[in-house]
Amino acid sequence: MKFILKINGSENSNAEFVGWTPVKCSLTIDGYSGETPMPVTITPEHKNKNGRIDLYHDNATSAIPVPEIKHDFQNANELTFYVAGKFGHESVAEIVEGKVVGKDTFIYVKSDKSDLELEKEIMVRVRRNANKLEQAEMTNFLEAFVRLNNENTKKEYQNNYSNYPKKLLGEIVLMHTYDAIWEIHQRTSFHPWHRIFNLHLERELQTEIPEVTIPYWKFDEKADRVFTPFFIGETEKSDDPNSATEYKQPKFNMMNPLINYIQNTAWGPLTRAYGNRDPKLQNTFGQNNGDVLTEEDIVEKGPISFEEWSKKEEFESHNPAHNVFTGDVADAGKDPIDPLFFMMHSNVDRLWAKWQYKNNRFDTSLIETYPYIGNYIGKRGKAWVDEWKQNASPQNIQRFNAEGFIRQTNKDIGNYLDDTLWPWDLDTADSRPMRKYNTIFDPEFGEGNVPEIEISFPKSPTSNFPDGPITVRSTIDYQDRLRNKVPLGFDYDDIPYFDNDRKHSAVIAHVENPNKNRFEMNIEKHNQSLAELINKNNDLNVRLNAVSSIDQTSETFIDNILNIIADSNEPSDLRSELINKMVQAKRANNFFPSRASSFFNQLRGLLKDNNRKLRFQAIGILASNEDPVVQDFLVSEIKKGKSDFVSIPEAIFFLRKSPKPQHSELFLELFKQSNNIDVKKAAIKGLGNDPGSLEFLEKVVLDDSEDFKVREAGALSIHNLNHELMNDLAAEIIAKPEPGEGIKLFRSTTPNPDEVDFKAGLLNMLRFTGDINALKDNEELKSSLREVESPSTQNKANFKTSLEAFTAIRTEESTILEQMAKELLARIESNSNE
């Protein structure tokens, strides 16, 4: 006989995860005849770590935990009960001997009359504050994210787009492109849509590493453990006059999985910098207009009806949080390439969940929970567009249709409770209004720059959601508090399920916010500030300060800042700030589409401006928007060999923001002709999206005479194109003895930090994306790793990457290289012992 205990309806180990929401369990005995009494006792146990669970007879929010459950199987051959994490006692995942370990609790089943027993391991898995994660948890999240960038797409896409998904992560990212902005922003469906988008990614992450959830970046607290090289990247200030300010890249430690990702994302190299406040060092957000509101203002003092609250959170928390930064995470339509985006939206969703909990907003029959009931019954697709054209004024047609761009509103499809959410579960191919990705016409690819993604929502062994079409309604009661039997399968560390835990949560009674309608335009203040902005006689600081008090969603704002940007006699600092505001308007101002052409024309006029900051803002924004004018300009400057406006490495960097096949030949020629290491390195990075360059890149990586920084760039490019090939090359290079006096891995006893960086990067690839099973019999590789794992004192002193080059390392401290070798070896040997 044996006990069979099913969690979430399954014996699968990937189903052994719970949050605060109770999960149904069923217990039976295989081989029991029922002829004699069979009393058993079930108790919740733990492994003396953080995780704790409770048992319940019922899953109502009023249920009380029980210390044990007793049952005699002679009376009933199946026992049903519920298990949930004890609020405040979530499990903490760690890496032990190369494996992710998180199941630190278990259900113990013991027969009262025999030796029959069972221990069913469980992890209390909830979304947690990113700033409180252990290093192993940070690494697990990033590793799972990077692994998705190596998975094939769910659907095949023809290469007739300027950008189409090549990897599963890219497929998810391109669900959020610019053509979807009005489908998923500035509508009450904003929060429901992003709840599902985040959950979609999280479920895919959990297929890679089941212990992972998407942590949240809490906007109103400093995040000193988040914006570091070991996690989401050390993020620099954006106003450094010596670099392309708006397009800096975050810096990562060689042990960070994102090292293998940031150079070749779906939109080129990952870029990010912060603007006025450093989220690492301070509480980033204050009380000025344009700042992100605190959690207290959003949740405890916010409006009590969802339509008001949703608008407030989107405009006064979500939007300003994006606008803390420059680069990709601030660029609507491209922002999901940065994993920070999902951490931001985990917090956005948490704020909604917390507001729901405080105000009891789960019942969709109440208009305060969601205002747009029923479903959209109007026309769709081309018929919708034709009707819209007939009813719209000539002025509106010019504004919103001149570029083939149609804006949706609250009263269009996708915003009613029973509407399906795009792009999941579409009824027909034309079930949404016609869109296009980019407002700039691309002469090569036409209007269809990015394909519409139609991707099925991933199943999960821990939840039966979705049990039907994914609608707005299906997103709201995420914990299944109303017991409709469809929980979404996630919880937050600070939002309980059971009423008994309310006293332990941070949620307090509602306090009316005197500024609750602050997102609505104050006409008097708006007009006064607008007058201060456009008055050229005012001091520069007065004009800059006026910007934050103007309603940035208004038509007058966008038109006046365009006039100032176009005036070359205006101060460059003011024009630069207003260019940033125009980029932000792409997300929040529904007049942006009609002004986009004018804005981009103004930017084209700045390509050769004497002010470097304005020039690079213009180049960066246009390059990110796939503008053919800036691409021609950059190619021309490269071919000149010397430019007064942009260096060759910088020009290549910006061309990579919208990779084109025709640029590969130029990059290849540059590499062969130049002796400049920076140019060669940039050219090699530029080949990272060209499958036709694989053979050449392989020669570069294996060339012992080539500069290590160039070889490192080549390795990253190959890894993007074919990670299996690059992992094979990495194993070959590490296993092959270097000629010289040093240990097997290095050519001398005092290796150059660039060589250490290169070898550490190869270890990183094998550690996070390598086929560990294929490495277990590679004795030469393991021999090299052991030499590094347990070095002599002399060797250890020289195992310094460029990050450690100026650091005194004591004998008892592990270098990055040692840590990488040790962890990779642990993974290989752990796999070998299975």
PDB file of N, CA and C in Angstrom, residues 14 37 75 145 158 173 186-187 208 259 266 299 313 327 330 353 406 437 448 519 521 552 627 779 792 820 822:
ATOM      1  N   ASN A  14       6.112  19.569 -10.232  1.00  0.00           N
ATOM      2  CA  ASN A  14       5.940  20.977 -10.613  1.00  0.00           C
ATOM      3  C   ASN A  14       4.606  21.544 -10.150  1.00  0.00           C
ATOM      4  N   PRO A  37     -10.172  -0.920   9.533  1.00  0.00           N
ATOM      5  CA  PRO A  37     -10.011   0.527   9.746  1.00  0.00           C
ATOM      6  C   PRO A  37      -8.625   0.989   9.294  1.00  0.00           C
ATOM      7  N   ASN A  75     -14.103   4.752   6.178  1.00  0.00           N
ATOM      8  CA  ASN A  75     -15.343   5.518   6.077  1.00  0.00           C
ATOM      9  C   ASN A  75     -15.490   6.195   4.714  1.00  0.00           C
ATOM     10  N   PHE A 145      14.756  34.054 -17.328  1.00  0.00           N
ATOM     11  CA  PHE A 145      14.486  35.061 -18.360  1.00  0.00           C
ATOM     12  C   PHE A 145      15.395  34.844 -19.565  1.00  0.00           C
ATOM     13  N   GLN A 158       7.251  34.498 -41.042  1.00  0.00           N
ATOM     14  CA  GLN A 158       7.991  34.709 -42.281  1.00  0.00           C
ATOM     15  C   GLN A 158       8.850  35.964 -42.161  1.00  0.00           C
ATOM     16  N   VAL A 173       7.714  39.663 -25.959  1.00  0.00           N
ATOM     17  CA  VAL A 173       8.010  41.097 -26.004  1.00  0.00           C
ATOM     18  C   VAL A 173       7.183  41.796 -27.078  1.00  0.00           C
ATOM     19  N   GLN A 186      -4.371  53.690 -21.297  1.00  0.00           N
ATOM     20  CA  GLN A 186      -5.377  54.742 -21.222  1.00  0.00           C
ATOM     21  C   GLN A 186      -6.801  54.190 -21.358  1.00  0.00           C
ATOM     22  N   ARG A 187      -6.984  52.946 -20.931  1.00  0.00           N
ATOM     23  CA  ARG A 187      -8.316  52.357 -20.848  1.00  0.00           C
ATOM     24  C   ARG A 187      -8.418  51.626 -19.507  1.00  0.00           C
ATOM     25  N   GLU A 208      10.945  26.953 -17.047  1.00  0.00           N
ATOM     26  CA  GLU A 208      12.406  26.866 -17.010  1.00  0.00           C
ATOM     27  C   GLU A 208      12.901  26.565 -15.597  1.00  0.00           C
ATOM     28  N   ILE A 259      24.414  39.040 -18.906  1.00  0.00           N
ATOM     29  CA  ILE A 259      25.593  39.266 -19.750  1.00  0.00           C
ATOM     30  C   ILE A 259      25.362  38.666 -21.133  1.00  0.00           C
ATOM     31  N   ALA A 266      15.531  41.753 -28.704  1.00  0.00           N
ATOM     32  CA  ALA A 266      14.631  41.869 -29.860  1.00  0.00           C
ATOM     33  C   ALA A 266      14.732  43.238 -30.523  1.00  0.00           C
ATOM     34  N   VAL A 299      -2.920  53.598  -2.775  1.00  0.00           N
ATOM     35  CA  VAL A 299      -3.785  52.542  -2.243  1.00  0.00           C
ATOM     36  C   VAL A 299      -4.694  53.053  -1.126  1.00  0.00           C
ATOM     37  N   GLU A 313      -3.667  55.455 -10.993  1.00  0.00           N
ATOM     38  CA  GLU A 313      -2.459  54.634 -10.884  1.00  0.00           C
ATOM     39  C   GLU A 313      -1.667  54.664 -12.180  1.00  0.00           C
ATOM     40  N   GLY A 327      16.091  55.398 -22.337  1.00  0.00           N
ATOM     41  CA  GLY A 327      16.415  54.119 -22.959  1.00  0.00           C
ATOM     42  C   GLY A 327      15.185  53.262 -23.173  1.00  0.00           C
ATOM     43  N   ALA A 330      11.861  53.155 -21.019  1.00  0.00           N
ATOM     44  CA  ALA A 330      11.046  54.363 -21.116  1.00  0.00           C
ATOM     45  C   ALA A 330      10.402  54.506 -22.487  1.00  0.00           C
ATOM     46  N   ALA A 353      -3.945  44.851  -6.785  1.00  0.00           N
ATOM     47  CA  ALA A 353      -4.384  43.776  -5.891  1.00  0.00           C
ATOM     48  C   ALA A 353      -4.564  44.289  -4.463  1.00  0.00           C
ATOM     49  N   ILE A 406      -5.120  53.913 -35.607  1.00  0.00           N
ATOM     50  CA  ILE A 406      -6.444  54.116 -35.035  1.00  0.00           C
ATOM     51  C   ILE A 406      -6.368  54.002 -33.522  1.00  0.00           C
ATOM     52  N   TYR A 437       2.588  48.960 -36.579  1.00  0.00           N
ATOM     53  CA  TYR A 437       3.530  49.163 -35.474  1.00  0.00           C
ATOM     54  C   TYR A 437       4.047  50.580 -35.410  1.00  0.00           C
ATOM     55  N   GLY A 448       3.452  46.878 -42.473  1.00  0.00           N
ATOM     56  CA  GLY A 448       3.456  45.755 -41.539  1.00  0.00           C
ATOM     57  C   GLY A 448       4.813  45.495 -40.940  1.00  0.00           C
ATOM     58  N   PHE A 519      -4.845  63.881 -11.207  1.00  0.00           N
ATOM     59  CA  PHE A 519      -4.522  63.579 -12.590  1.00  0.00           C
ATOM     60  C   PHE A 519      -5.401  64.368 -13.550  1.00  0.00           C
ATOM     61  N   MET A 521      -6.943  67.734 -15.164  1.00  0.00           N
ATOM     62  CA  MET A 521      -6.302  69.008 -15.445  1.00  0.00           C
ATOM     63  C   MET A 521      -6.835  70.123 -14.537  1.00  0.00           C
ATOM     64  N   GLN A 552       0.344  67.080 -19.153  1.00  0.00           N
ATOM     65  CA  GLN A 552       1.135  66.556 -20.261  1.00  0.00           C
ATOM     66  C   GLN A 552       0.343  65.640 -21.184  1.00  0.00           C
ATOM     67  N   ASP A 627      13.864  54.709 -38.139  1.00  0.00           N
ATOM     68  CA  ASP A 627      13.754  55.769 -39.139  1.00  0.00           C
ATOM     69  C   ASP A 627      14.778  55.569 -40.253  1.00  0.00           C
ATOM     70  N   GLU A 779      35.955  15.288 -19.462  1.00  0.00           N
ATOM     71  CA  GLU A 779      36.942  15.262 -18.378  1.00  0.00           C
ATOM     72  C   GLU A 779      37.946  16.405 -18.485  1.00  0.00           C
ATOM     73  N   SER A 792      46.194  27.687  -6.593  1.00  0.00           N
ATOM     74  CA  SER A 792      47.280  28.008  -5.671  1.00  0.00           C
ATOM     75  C   SER A 792      47.168  29.483  -5.317  1.00  0.00           C
ATOM     76  N   MET A 820      32.500  31.162 -10.559  1.00  0.00           N
ATOM     77  CA  MET A 820      31.896  30.643 -11.787  1.00  0.00           C
ATOM     78  C   MET A 820      32.296  29.183 -12.002  1.00  0.00           C
ATOM     79  N   LYS A 822      33.398  27.005  -9.795  1.00  0.00           N
ATOM     80  CA  LYS A 822      32.846  26.152  -8.735  1.00  0.00           C
ATOM     81  C   LYS A 822      31.381  25.829  -8.995  1.00  0.00           C
TER      82      LYS A 822
END
